[in-house]
Short mmCIF file of C-alpha atoms in Angstrom, two decimals:
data_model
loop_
_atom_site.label_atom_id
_atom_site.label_comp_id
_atom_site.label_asym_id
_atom_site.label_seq_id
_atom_site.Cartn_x
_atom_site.Cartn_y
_atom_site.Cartn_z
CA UNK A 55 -72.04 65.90 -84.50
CA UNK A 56 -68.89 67.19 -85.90
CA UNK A 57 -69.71 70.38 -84.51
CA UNK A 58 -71.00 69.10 -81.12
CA UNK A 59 -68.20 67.28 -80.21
CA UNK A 60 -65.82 70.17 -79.95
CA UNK A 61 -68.78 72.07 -78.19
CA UNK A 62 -70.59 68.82 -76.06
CA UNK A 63 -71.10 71.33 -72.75
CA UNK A 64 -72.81 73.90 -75.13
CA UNK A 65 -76.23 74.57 -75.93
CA UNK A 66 -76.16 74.83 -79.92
CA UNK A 67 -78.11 76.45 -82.18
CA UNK A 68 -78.06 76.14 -85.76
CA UNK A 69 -79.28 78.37 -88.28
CA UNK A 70 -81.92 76.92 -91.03
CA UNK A 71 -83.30 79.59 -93.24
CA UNK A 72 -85.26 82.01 -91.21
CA UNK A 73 -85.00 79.74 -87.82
CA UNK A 74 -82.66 78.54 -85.30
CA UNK A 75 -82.80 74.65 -84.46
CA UNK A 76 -82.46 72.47 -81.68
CA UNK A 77 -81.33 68.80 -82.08
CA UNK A 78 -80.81 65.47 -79.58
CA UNK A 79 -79.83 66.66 -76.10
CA UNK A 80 -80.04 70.34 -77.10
CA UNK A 81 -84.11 69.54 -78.46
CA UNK A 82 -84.74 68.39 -74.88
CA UNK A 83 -83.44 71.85 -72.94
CA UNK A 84 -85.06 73.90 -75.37
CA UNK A 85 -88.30 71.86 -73.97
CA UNK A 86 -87.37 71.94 -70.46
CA UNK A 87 -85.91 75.42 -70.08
CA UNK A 88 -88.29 77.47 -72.76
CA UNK A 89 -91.26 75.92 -73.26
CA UNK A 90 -90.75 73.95 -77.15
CA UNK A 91 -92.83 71.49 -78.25
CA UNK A 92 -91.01 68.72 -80.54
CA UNK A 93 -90.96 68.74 -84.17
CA UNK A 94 -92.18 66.19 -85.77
CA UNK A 95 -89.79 63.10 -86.77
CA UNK A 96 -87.69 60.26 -84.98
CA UNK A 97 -84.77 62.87 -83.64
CA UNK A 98 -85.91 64.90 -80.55
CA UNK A 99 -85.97 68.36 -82.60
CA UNK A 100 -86.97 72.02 -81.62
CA UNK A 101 -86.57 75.55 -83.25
CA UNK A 102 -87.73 79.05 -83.24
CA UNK A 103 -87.70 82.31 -85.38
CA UNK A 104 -84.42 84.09 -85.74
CA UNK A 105 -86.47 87.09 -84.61
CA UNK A 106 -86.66 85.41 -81.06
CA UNK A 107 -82.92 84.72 -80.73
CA UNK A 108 -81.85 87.40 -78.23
CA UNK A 109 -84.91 86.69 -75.56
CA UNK A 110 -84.22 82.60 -76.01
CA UNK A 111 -80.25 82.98 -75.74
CA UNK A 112 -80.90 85.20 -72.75
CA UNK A 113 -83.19 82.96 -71.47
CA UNK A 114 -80.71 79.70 -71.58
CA UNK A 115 -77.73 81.93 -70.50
CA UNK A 116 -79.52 82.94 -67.33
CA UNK A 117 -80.47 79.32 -66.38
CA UNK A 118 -76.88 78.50 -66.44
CA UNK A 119 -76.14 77.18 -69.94
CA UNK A 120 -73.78 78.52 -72.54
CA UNK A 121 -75.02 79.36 -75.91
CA UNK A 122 -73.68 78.70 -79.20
CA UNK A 123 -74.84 80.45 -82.59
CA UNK A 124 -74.08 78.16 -85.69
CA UNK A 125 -74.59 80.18 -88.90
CA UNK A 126 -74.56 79.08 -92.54
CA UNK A 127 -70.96 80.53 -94.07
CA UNK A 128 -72.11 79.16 -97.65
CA UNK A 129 -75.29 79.78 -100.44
CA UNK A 130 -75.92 76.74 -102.41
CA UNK A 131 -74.36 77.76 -105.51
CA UNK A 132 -70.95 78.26 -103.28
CA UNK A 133 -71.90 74.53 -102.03
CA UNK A 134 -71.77 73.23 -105.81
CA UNK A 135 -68.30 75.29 -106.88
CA UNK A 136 -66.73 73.61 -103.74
CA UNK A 137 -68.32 69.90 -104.93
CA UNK A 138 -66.40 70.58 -108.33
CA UNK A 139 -63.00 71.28 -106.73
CA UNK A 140 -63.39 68.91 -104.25
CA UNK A 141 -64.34 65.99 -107.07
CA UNK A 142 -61.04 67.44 -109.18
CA UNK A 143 -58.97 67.08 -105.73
CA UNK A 144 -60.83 63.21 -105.32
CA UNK A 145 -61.48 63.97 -101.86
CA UNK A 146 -64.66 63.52 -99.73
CA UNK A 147 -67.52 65.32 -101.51
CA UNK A 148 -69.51 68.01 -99.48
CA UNK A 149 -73.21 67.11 -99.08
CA UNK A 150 -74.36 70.51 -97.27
CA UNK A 151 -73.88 73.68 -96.85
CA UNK A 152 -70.78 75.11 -94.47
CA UNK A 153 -71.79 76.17 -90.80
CA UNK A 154 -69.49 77.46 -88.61
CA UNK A 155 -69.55 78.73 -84.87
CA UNK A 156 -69.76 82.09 -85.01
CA UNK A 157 -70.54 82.91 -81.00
CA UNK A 158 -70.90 81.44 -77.95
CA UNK A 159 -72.58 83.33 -75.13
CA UNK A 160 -71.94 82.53 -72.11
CA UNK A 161 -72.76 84.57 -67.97
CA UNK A 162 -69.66 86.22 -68.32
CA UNK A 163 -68.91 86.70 -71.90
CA UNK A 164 -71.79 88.20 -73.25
CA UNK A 165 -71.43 91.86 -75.23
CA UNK A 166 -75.00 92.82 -75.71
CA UNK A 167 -74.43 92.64 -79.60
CA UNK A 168 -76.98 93.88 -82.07
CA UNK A 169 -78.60 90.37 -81.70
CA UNK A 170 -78.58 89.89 -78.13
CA UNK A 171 -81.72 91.47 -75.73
CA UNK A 172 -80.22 93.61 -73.78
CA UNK A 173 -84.15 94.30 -72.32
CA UNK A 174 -82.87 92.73 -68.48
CA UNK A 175 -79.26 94.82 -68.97
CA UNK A 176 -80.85 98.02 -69.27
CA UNK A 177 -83.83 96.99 -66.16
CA UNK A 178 -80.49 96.07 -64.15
CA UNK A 179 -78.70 99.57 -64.96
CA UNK A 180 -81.86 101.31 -64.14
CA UNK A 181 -82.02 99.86 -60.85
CA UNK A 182 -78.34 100.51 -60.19
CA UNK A 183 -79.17 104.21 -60.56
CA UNK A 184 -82.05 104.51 -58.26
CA UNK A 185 -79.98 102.40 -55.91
CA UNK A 186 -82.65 99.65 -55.62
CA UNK A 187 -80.79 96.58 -57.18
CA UNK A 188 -79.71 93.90 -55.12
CA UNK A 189 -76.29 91.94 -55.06
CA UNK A 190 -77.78 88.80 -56.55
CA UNK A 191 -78.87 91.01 -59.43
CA UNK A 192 -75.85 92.44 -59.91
CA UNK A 193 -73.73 89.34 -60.14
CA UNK A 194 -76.55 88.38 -62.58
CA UNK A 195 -74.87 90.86 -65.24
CA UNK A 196 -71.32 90.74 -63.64
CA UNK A 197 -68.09 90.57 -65.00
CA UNK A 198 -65.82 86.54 -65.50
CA UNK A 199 -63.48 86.30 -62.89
CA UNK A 200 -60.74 83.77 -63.41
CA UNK A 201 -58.32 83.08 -60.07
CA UNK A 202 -55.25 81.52 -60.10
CA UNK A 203 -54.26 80.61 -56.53
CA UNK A 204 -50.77 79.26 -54.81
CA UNK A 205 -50.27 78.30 -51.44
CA UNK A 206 -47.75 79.77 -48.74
CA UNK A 207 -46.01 77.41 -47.46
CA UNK A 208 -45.74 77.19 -43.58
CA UNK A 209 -42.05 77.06 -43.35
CA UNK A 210 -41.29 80.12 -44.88
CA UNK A 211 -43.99 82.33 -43.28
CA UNK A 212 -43.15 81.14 -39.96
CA UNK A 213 -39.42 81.42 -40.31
CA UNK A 214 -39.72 85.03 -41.01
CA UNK A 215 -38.34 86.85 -38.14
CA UNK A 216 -40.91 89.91 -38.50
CA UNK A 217 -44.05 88.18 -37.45
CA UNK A 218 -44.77 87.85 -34.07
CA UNK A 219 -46.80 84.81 -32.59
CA UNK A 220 -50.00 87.08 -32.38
CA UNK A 221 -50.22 88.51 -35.65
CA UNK A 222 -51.91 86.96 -39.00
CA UNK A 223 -49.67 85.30 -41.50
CA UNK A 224 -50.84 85.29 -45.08
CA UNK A 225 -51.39 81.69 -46.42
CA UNK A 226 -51.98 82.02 -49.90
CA UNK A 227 -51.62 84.13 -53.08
CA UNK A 228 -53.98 85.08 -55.53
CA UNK A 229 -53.96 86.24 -59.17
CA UNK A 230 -57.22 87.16 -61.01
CA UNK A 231 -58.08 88.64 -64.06
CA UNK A 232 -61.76 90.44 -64.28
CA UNK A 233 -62.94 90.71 -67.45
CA UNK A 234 -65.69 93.10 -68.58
CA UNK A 235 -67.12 91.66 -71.62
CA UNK A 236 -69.63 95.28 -71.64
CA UNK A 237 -67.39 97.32 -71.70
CA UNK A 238 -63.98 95.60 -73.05
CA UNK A 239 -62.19 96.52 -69.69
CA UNK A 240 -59.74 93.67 -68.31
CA UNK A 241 -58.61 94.21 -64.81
CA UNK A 242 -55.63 92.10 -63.24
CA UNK A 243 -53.71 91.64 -59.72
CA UNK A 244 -52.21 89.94 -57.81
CA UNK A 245 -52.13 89.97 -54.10
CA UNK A 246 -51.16 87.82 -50.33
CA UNK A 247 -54.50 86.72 -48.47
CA UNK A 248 -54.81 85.71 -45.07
CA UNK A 249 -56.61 82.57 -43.35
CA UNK A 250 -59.78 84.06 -43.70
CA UNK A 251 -59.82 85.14 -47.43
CA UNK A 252 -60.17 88.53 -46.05
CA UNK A 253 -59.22 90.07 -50.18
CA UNK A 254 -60.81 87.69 -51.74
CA UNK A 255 -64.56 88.22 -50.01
CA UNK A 256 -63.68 91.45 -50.43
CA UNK A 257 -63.18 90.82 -54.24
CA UNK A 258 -66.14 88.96 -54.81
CA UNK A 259 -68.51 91.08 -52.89
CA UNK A 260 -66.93 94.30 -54.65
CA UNK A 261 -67.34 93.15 -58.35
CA UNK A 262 -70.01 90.14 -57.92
CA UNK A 263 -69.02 87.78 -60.74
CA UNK A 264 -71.19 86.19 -62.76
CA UNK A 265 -68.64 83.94 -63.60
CA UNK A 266 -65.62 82.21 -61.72
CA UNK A 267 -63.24 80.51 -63.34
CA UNK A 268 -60.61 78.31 -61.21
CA UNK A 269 -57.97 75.97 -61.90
CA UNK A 270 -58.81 72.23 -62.09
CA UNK A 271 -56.53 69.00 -62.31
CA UNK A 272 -55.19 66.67 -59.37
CA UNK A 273 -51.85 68.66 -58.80
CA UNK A 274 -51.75 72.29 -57.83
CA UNK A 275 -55.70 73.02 -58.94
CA UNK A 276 -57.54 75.37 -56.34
CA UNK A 277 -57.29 74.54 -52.80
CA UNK A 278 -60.52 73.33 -50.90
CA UNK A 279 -60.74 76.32 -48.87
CA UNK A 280 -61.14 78.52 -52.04
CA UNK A 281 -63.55 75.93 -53.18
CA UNK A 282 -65.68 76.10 -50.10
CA UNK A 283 -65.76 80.07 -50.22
CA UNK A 284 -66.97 79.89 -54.22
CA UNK A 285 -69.35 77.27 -53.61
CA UNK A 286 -70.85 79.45 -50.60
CA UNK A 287 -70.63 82.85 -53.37
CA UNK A 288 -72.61 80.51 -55.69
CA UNK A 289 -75.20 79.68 -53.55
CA UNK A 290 -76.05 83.15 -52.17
CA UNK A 291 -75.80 84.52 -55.56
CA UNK A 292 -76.32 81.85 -58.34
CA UNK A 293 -72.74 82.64 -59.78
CA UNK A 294 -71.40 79.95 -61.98
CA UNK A 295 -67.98 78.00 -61.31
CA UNK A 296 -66.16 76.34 -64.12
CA UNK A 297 -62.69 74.91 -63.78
CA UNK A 298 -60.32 75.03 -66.64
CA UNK A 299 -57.78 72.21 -66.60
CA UNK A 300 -53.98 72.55 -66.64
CA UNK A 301 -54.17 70.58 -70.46
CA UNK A 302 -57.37 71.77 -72.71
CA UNK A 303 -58.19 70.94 -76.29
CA UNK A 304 -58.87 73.83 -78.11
CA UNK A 305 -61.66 73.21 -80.78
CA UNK A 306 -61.10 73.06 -84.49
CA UNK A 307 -62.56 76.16 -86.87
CA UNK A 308 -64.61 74.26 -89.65
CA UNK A 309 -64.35 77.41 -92.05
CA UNK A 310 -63.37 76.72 -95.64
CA UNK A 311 -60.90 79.40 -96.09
CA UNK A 312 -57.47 77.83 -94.23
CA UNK A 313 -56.19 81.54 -93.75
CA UNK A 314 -59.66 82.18 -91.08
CA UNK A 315 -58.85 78.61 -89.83
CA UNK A 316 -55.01 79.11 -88.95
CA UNK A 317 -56.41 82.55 -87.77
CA UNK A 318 -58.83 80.88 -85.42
CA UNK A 319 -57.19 77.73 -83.99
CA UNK A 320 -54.46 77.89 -81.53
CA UNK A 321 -50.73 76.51 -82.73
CA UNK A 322 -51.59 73.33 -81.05
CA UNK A 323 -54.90 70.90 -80.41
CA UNK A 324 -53.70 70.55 -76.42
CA UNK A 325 -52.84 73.92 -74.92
CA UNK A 326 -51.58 74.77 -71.46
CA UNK A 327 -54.43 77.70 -70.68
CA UNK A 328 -52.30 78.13 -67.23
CA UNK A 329 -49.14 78.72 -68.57
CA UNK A 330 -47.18 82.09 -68.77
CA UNK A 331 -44.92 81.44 -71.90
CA UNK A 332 -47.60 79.97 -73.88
CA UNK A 333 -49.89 82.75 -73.32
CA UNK A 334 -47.08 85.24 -74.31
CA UNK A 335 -46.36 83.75 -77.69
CA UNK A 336 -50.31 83.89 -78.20
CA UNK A 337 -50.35 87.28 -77.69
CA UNK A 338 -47.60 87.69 -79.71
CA UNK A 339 -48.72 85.24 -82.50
CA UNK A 340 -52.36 87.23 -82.63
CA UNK A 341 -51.36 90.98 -82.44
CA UNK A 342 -54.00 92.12 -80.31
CA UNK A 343 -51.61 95.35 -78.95
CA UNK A 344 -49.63 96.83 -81.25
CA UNK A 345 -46.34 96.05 -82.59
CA UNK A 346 -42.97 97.40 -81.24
CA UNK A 347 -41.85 100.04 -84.03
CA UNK A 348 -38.46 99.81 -84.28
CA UNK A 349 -37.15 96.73 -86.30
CA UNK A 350 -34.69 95.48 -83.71
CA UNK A 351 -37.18 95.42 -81.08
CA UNK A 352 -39.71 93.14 -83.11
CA UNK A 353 -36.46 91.08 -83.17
CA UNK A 354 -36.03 90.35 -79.84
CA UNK A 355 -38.87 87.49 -79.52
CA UNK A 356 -41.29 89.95 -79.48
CA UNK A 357 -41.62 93.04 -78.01
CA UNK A 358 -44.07 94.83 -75.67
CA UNK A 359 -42.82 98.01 -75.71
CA UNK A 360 -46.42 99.40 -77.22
CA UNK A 361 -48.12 97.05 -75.12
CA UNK A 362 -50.60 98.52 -72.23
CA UNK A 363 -48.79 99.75 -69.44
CA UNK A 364 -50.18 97.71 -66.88
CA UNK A 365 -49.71 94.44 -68.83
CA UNK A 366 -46.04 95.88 -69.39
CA UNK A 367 -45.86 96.02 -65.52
CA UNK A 368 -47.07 93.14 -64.88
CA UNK A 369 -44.99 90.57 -67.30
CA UNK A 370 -41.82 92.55 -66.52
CA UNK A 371 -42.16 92.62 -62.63
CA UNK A 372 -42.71 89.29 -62.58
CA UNK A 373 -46.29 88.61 -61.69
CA UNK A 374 -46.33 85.53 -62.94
CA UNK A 375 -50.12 84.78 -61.08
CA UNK A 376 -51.68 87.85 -62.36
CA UNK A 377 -50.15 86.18 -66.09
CA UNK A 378 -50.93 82.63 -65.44
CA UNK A 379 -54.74 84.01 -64.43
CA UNK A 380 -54.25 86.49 -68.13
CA UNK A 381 -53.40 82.75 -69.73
CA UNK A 382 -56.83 81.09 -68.87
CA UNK A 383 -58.73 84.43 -69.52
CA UNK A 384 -56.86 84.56 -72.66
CA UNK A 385 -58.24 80.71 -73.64
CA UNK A 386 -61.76 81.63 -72.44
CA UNK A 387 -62.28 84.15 -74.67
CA UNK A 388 -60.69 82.92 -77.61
CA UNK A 389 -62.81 79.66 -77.65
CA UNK A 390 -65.91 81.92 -77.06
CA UNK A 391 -64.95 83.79 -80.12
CA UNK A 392 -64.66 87.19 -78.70
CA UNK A 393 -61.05 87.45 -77.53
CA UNK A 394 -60.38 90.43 -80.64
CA UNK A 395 -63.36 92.01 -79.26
CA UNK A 396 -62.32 92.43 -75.93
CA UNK A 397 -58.44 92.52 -76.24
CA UNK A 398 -58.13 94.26 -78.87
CA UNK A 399 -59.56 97.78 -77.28
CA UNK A 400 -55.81 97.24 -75.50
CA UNK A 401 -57.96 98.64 -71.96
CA UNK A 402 -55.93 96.65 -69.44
CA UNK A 403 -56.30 97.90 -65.45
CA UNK A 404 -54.83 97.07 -62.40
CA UNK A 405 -56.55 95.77 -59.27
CA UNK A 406 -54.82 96.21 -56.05
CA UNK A 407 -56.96 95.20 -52.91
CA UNK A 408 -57.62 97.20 -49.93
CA UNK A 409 -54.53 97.41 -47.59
CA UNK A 410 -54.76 95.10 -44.81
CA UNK A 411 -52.34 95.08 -41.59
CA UNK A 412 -52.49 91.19 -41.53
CA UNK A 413 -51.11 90.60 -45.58
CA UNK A 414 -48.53 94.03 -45.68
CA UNK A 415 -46.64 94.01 -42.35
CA UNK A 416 -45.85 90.12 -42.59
CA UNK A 417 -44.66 89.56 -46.10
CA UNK A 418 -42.38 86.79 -47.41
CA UNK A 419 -39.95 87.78 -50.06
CA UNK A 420 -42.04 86.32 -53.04
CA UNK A 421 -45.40 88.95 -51.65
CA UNK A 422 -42.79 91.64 -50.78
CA UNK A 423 -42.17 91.27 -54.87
CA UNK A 424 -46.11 90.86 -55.38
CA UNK A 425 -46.12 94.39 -53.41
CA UNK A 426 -43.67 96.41 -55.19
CA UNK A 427 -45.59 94.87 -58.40
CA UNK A 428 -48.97 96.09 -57.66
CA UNK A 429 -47.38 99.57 -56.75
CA UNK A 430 -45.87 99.77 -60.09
CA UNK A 431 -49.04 98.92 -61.67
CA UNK A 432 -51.04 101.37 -59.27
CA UNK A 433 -48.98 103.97 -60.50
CA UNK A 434 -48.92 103.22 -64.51
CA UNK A 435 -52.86 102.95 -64.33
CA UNK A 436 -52.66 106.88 -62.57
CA UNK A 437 -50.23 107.41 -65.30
CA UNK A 438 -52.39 106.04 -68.01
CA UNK A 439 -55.57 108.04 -66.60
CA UNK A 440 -54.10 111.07 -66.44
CA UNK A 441 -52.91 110.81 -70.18
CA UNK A 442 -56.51 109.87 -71.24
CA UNK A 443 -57.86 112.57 -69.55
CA UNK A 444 -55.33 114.67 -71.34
CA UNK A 445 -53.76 116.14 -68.17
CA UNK A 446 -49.77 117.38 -69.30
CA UNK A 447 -48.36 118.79 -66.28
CA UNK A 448 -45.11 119.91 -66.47
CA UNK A 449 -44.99 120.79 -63.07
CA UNK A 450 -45.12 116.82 -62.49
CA UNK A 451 -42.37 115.72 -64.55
CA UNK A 452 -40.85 118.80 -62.45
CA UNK A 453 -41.72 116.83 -59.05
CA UNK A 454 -40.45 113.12 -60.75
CA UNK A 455 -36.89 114.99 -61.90
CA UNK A 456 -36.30 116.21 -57.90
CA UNK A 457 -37.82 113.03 -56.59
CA UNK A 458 -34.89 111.27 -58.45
CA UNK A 459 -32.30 113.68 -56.98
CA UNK A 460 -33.22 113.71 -53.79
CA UNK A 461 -35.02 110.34 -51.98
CA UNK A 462 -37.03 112.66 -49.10
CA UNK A 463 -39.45 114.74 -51.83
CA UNK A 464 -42.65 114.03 -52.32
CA UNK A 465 -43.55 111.38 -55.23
CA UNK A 466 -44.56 112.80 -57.76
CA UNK A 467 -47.97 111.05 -58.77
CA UNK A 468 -49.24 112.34 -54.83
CA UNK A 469 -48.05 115.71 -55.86
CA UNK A 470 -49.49 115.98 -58.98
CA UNK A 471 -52.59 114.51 -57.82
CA UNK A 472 -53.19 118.30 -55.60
CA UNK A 473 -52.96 121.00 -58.74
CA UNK A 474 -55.84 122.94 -59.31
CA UNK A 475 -54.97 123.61 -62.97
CA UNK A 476 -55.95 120.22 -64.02
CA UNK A 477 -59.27 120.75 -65.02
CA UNK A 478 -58.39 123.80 -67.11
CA UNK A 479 -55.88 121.41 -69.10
CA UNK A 480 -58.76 119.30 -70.09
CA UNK A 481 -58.91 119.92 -74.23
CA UNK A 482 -60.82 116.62 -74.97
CA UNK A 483 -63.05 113.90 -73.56
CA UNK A 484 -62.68 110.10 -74.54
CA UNK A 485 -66.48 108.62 -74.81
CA UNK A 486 -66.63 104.33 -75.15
CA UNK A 487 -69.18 102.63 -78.31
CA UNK A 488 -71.24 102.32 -75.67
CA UNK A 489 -71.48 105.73 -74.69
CA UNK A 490 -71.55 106.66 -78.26
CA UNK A 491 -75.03 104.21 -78.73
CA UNK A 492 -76.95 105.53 -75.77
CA UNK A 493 -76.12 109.11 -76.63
CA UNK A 494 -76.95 108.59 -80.58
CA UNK A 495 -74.32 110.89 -81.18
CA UNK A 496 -73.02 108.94 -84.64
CA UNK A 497 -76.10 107.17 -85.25
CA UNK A 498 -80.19 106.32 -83.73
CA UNK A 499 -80.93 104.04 -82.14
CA UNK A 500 -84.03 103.24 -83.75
CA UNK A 501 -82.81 102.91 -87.86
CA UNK A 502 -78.99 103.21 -86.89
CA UNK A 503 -78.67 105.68 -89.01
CA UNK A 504 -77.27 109.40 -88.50
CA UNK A 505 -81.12 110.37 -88.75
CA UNK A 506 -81.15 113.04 -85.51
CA UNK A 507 -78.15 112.45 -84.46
CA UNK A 508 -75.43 114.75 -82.97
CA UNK A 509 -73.13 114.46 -86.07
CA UNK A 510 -76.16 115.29 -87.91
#
């Protein structure tokens, strides 16, 4: 119960020997949803073999539920050293063996570890290729989606004097954050909508989530008309909606070892998943990008100098909805225990919509910003694919040096964009663990070992 309090919306499953069990409220979904019969006894209990773990999980995770693993940390032997220091301490004695969350799966967060099936993953990319998958099926295996939104207010859009009476005022602003738990990508934006949600269908149809999160709370949560449009996404498409409050409580790490615990747990029990600063210090606190080099820049509150370039962008042009969206991505993933898994391959992209006549002609001053702060993270993510595609042309830095001299020449990411040498400057090519597993090339698939592979 100690466990299940933390974790009360979660499906847990807790590892006994060679099988995973189901107890109280968690007992009767395994009957409902898969099939169990009880176990024996007064508690409602259920279980299976460890072998079945990755079709069950699947199972529960596609009928809407999210999935915790609970794993032994300790051997009996380990259980009676602790007793002995816990009796010379006088504190509470131990009666069984350690457990400790050690994943939570949810629609959005899963990897496709070794232990999860990845049987309905593979069936969806198949289909994908041959063109024959659906939109349901996609959002099925799509990416989270969390969207922070603010509202324009009326007074300032209609005292602009560049928008005429006939033309469409934007009345909101969005920032997401898409996050690719597959393939460790996160995506952010931040962008002016119109009446209709004109960006934000096109967002949702684009990337079909398989799971939105939204802000929640009395003041300044998502409006009703962003409700309204999710709630119609998640009927058409069985996407799940979660809102994350403006105050959480982040759940306590029951492992023995305080330096994993301090490591795990956030600074403080209530956190503010919404908030810019606190999200900064997190990232500084956990060190998912890498340091600033230089000893008076690690000085200076932190630096992000060697941060990725879009996320550089982003917290220095002041996208502070794009961040704020980051914040509650941030929280998501570290209370489903895969936040170093995903942040820590540093892959952070930009998302800037389609241009629409209605949101970029009739700007206020705070999207005029948003605008000049998706261009400047439009560019750094050409920038950053260029470099890991190993493309040095000197004729671009060339094009950036006149541009600066002289306002009328062409910029230079356009120009650069139209050389033919490119392709012959091409040394290297960058391949993904993923890539590296379907290909075999450091290991098989079948004993993972380098048994007839490519390095072999």
């Amino acid at each position: 119960w100690q466990i299940k309090a933390q974790y009360f919306d979660t499906v847990l499953l807790f590892k006994t020997g060679k099988f995973y069990e189901m107890f109280q409220m968690d007992a009767d979904v395994g009957v409902n949803v898969l099939g169990f019969n009880y176990m024996k006894g007064h508690v409602a209990h259920a279980g299976f073999p460890e072998i079945g773990y990755g079709n069950f999980a699947e199972r529960l995770v596609n009928a809407g539920y999210k999935v915790a693993r609970v794993e032994q940390t300790e051997t009996p032997d380990q259980l009676k050293e602790r007793k002995k220091k816990v009796k010379k301490s006088r504190g509470p004695t131990p009666q069984v063996v350690n457990r400790e969350v050690c994943s939570i799966m949810t629609s959005g967060t899963r990897t496709f570890c070794y232990m999860d099936s990845t049987k309905g993953l593979i069936e969806e990319m198949k289909q994908q290729q041959f063109g024959s998958t659906t939109a349901a099926a996609n959002s099925k295996y799509g990416p989270l989606l969390v969207i922070r939104e603010t509202l324009v207010q009326e007074e300032a859009s209609s005292s602009s004097p560049n928008i005429e009476e006939d033309e469409v005022r934007p009345v909101c602003e969005y920032g997401i954050t898409l996050v690719d738990a597959v393939r460790a990508t996160v995506t952010i934006g931040q962008f002016a909508d119109d009446i209709l949600r004109s960006r934000m269908n096109t967002l949702l149809t684009t990337f079909c989530p398989s799971e939105i999160l939204v802000e929640g709370g009395e003041q300044g949560g998502a409006s009703s008309t962003l409700l309204s449009l999710l709630k119609s996404f998640q009927t058409q498409f069985g996407t799940k909606v979660e809102k994350i409050n403006t105050k959480e409580s982040f759940p306590k790490s029951t492992a023995i070892d305080g330096t994993v615990r301090r490591r795990m747990e956030r600074t403080s029990p209530t956190i503010h998943p919404w908030d810019v600063k606190e999200t900064l210090a997190e990232l500084h606190r956990r060190g998912y990008y890498p340091r600033a080099s230089q000893k008076k820049e690690q000085g200076q509150g932190g630096s992000t100098s060697r941060w990725p370039k879009v996320l550089q962008v982003a917290i220095e042009g002041g996208a502070e909805l794009a961040m704020s969206s980051f914040g509650a991505a941030l929280f998501y993933l570290q209370r489903n225990l895969i936040d170093n898994d995903i942040l820590g391959m540093g892959i952070v992209k930009a998302y800037i919509p389609p241009a629409s006549a209605s949101t970029t002609s009739n700007t206020t001053t705070n999207s005029k910003e948003t605008t000049n702060t998706c261009d400047e993270m439009a560019k750094a993510v050409r920038e950053q694919q260029r470099q890991e595609d190993g493309l040095v042309d000197q004729a671009a830095a060339a094009a950036a040096t006149a541009a600066a001299a002289d306002t009328t020449s062409t910029p230079a990411e356009f120009a650069a964009m139209d050389t033919s040498s490119d392709e012959d400057a091409i040394d290297h090519m960058a391949l993904d663990g993923t890539t590296l597993q379907n290909l075999e090339i450091l290991t098989n698939s079948h004993t993972h070992t380098v048994a007839g592979t490519l390095w072999s």
